[in-house]
Each structure stands twice: as structure tokens, then as C-alpha cells.
PDB file of C-alpha atoms in Angstrom:
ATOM      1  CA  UNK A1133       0.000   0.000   0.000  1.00  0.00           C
ATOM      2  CA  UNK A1134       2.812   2.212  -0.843  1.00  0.00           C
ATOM      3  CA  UNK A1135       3.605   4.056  -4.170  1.00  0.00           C
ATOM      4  CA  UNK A1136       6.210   2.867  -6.372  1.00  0.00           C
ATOM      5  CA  UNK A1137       9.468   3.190  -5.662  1.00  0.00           C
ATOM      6  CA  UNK A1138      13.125   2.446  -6.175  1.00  0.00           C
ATOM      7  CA  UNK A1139      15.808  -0.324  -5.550  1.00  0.00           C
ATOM      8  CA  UNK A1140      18.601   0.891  -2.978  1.00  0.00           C
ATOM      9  CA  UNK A1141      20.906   1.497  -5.934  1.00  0.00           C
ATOM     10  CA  UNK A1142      17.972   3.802  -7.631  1.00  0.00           C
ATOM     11  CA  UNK A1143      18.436   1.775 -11.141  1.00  0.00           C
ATOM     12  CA  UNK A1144      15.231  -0.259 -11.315  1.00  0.00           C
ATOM     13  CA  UNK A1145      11.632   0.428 -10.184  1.00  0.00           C
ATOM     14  CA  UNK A1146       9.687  -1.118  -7.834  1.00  0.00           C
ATOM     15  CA  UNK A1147       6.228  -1.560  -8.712  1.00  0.00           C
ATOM     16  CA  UNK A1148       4.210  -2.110  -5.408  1.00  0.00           C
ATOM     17  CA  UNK A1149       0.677  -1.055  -6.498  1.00  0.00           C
ATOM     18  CA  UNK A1150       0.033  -3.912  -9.154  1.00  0.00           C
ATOM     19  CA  UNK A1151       1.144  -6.883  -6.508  1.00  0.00           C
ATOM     20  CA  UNK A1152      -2.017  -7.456  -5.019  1.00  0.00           C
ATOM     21  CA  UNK A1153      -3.842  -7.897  -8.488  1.00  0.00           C
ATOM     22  CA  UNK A1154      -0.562  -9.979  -9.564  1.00  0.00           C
ATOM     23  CA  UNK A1155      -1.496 -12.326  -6.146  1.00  0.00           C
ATOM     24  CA  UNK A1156      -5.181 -12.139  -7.210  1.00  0.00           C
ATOM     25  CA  UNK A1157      -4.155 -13.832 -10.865  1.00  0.00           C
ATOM     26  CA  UNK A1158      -1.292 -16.205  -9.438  1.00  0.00           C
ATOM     27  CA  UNK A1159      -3.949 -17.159  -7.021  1.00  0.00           C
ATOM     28  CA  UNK A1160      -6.700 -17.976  -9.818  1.00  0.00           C
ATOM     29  CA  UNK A1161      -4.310 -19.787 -11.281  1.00  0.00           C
ATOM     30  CA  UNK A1162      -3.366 -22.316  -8.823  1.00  0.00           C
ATOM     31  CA  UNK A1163      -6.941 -22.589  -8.084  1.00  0.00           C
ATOM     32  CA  UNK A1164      -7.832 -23.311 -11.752  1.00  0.00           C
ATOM     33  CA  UNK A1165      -4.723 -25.701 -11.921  1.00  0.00           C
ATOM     34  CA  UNK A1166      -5.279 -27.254  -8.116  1.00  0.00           C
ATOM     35  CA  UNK A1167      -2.091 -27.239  -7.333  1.00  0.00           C
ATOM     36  CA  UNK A1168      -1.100 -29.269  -4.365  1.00  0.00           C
ATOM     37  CA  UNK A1169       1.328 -27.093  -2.559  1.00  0.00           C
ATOM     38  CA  UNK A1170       2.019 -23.273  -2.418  1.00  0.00           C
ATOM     39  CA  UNK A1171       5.177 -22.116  -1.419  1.00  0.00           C
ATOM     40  CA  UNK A1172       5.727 -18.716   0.052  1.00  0.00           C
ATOM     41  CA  UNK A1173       9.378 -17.733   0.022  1.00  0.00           C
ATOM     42  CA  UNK A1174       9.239 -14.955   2.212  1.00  0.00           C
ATOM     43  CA  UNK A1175       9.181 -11.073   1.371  1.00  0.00           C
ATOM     44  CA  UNK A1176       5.943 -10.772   0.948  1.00  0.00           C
ATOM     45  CA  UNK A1177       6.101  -7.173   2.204  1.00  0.00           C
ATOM     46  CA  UNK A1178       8.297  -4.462   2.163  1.00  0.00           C
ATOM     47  CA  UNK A1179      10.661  -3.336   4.592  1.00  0.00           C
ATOM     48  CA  UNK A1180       9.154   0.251   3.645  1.00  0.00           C
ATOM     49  CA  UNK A1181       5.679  -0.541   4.562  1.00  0.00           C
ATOM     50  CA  UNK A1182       7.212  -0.236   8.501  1.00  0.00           C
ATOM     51  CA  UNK A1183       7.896   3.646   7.568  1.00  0.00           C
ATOM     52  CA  UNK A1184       5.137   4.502   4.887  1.00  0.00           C
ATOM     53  CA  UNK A1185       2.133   2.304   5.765  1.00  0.00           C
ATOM     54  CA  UNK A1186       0.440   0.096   8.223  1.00  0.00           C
ATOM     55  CA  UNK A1187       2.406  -3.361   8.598  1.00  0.00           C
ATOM     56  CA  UNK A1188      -0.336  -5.606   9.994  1.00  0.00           C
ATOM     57  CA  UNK A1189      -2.750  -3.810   7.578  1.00  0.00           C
ATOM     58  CA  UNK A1190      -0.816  -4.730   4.844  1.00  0.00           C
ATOM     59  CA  UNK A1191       0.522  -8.128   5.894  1.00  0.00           C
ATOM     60  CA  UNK A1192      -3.063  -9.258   6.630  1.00  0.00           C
ATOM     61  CA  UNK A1193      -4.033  -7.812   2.953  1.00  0.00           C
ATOM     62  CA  UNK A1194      -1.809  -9.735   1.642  1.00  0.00           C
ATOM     63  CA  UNK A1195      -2.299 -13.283   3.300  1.00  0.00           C
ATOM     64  CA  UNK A1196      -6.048 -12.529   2.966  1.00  0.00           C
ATOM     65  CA  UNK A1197      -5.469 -12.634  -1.097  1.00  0.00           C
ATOM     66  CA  UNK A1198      -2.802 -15.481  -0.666  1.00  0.00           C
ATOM     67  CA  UNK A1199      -5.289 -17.414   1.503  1.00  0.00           C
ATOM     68  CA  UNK A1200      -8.146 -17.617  -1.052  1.00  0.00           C
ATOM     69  CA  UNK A1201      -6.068 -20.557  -3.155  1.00  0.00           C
ATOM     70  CA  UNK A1202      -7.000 -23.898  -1.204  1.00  0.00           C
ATOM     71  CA  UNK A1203      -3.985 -25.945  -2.332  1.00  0.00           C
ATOM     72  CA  UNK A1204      -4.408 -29.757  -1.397  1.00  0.00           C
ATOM     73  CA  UNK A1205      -1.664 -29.879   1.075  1.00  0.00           C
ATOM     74  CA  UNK A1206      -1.506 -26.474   2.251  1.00  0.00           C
ATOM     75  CA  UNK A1207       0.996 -23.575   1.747  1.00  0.00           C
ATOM     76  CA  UNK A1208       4.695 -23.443   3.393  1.00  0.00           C
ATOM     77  CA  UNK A1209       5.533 -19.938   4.528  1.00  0.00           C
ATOM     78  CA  UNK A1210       8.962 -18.583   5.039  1.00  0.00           C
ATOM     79  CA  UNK A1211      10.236 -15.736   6.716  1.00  0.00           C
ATOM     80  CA  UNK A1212      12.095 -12.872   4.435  1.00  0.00           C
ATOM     81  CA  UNK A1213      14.402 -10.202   5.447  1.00  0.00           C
ATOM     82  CA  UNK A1214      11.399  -7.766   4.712  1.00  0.00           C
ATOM     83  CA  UNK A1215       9.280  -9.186   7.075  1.00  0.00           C
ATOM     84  CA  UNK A1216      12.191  -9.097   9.904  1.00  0.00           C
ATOM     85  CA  UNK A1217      11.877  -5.389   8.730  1.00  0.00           C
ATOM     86  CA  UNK A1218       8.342  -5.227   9.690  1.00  0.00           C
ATOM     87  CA  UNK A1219       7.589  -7.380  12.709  1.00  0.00           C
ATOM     88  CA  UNK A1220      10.109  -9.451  14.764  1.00  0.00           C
ATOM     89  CA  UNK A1221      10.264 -13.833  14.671  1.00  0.00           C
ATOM     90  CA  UNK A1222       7.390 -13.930  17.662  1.00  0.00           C
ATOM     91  CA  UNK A1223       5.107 -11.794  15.991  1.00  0.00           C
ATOM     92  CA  UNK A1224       5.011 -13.794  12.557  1.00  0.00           C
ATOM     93  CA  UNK A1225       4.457 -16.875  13.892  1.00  0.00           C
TER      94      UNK A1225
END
């Protein structure tokens, strides 16, 4: 829930405000494809969301979206840098 930004380096953009309707096709897709097994490799926020948004806001956004794929035998979810950025180990699990 940020507006684009910017790499570190300032060479590439960062385009935050299409994820969620990126997560809303990937999601159709493994629902149209029933995939068994969804896994979630971590930074699934930014670390800027801590500064320019709401963290749980957009955390729980985003799971909400990831949540509506119903893989056979569930998701695995990993914890990214960003994350650690956003909320420490206790509070993700």
C-alpha cells in the first residue's frame, strides 16, 4: 500500500501497487490448476511498509489474497528479510 518506488541502488523500479492484483491472478491460477502445494518464500512485504504504511494492515491484505487458493496440502511460509523489517520472529508466527 505504498507508491512505487526504487531499488537501494535507484536503477530499477519497484512496482508495489500492481502486486495485489498480480497475487489475485497467481492465485486464480493455482486454483484453476489445483495445485497441491504453495510455497511462500518470504518477502511478501516491504521493509518500507514499517515507515510509509500500516504493517499488519498490509501483511493481513496480503495473506487474505494469498489465503483464497486452497492448495491440497496447504501452503509453506517462510520468513524474508522484509518481514524481519516489519515485525520481529514472535510476531510472525
Amino acid at each position: 500500500n505504498i507508491p512505487d518506488g526504487t531499488n537501494f541502488a535507484k536503477t530499477q523500479t519497484r512496482h508495489y501497487r500492481g502486486s495485489l492484483a498480480m497475487l489475485d491472478r497467481a492465485t486464480d491460477y493455482w486454483n484453476a490448476e489445483k495445485v497441491d502445494l504453495v510455497l511462500q518464500l518470504g518477502d511478501i512485504i516491504d521493509g518500507k511498509c514499517r515507515t510509509e504504511s500500516d504493517s499488519e494492515a498490509d501483511l493481513a491484505s496480503v495473506l487474505s489474497k494469498l489465503l483464497r487458493s486452497n492448495p491440497a496440502l496447504g501452503f509453506v511460509h517462510l520468513i524474508g528479510n522484509h518481514e524481519l523489517k516489519n515485525f520481529n520472529r514472535a510476531q510472525l508466527r
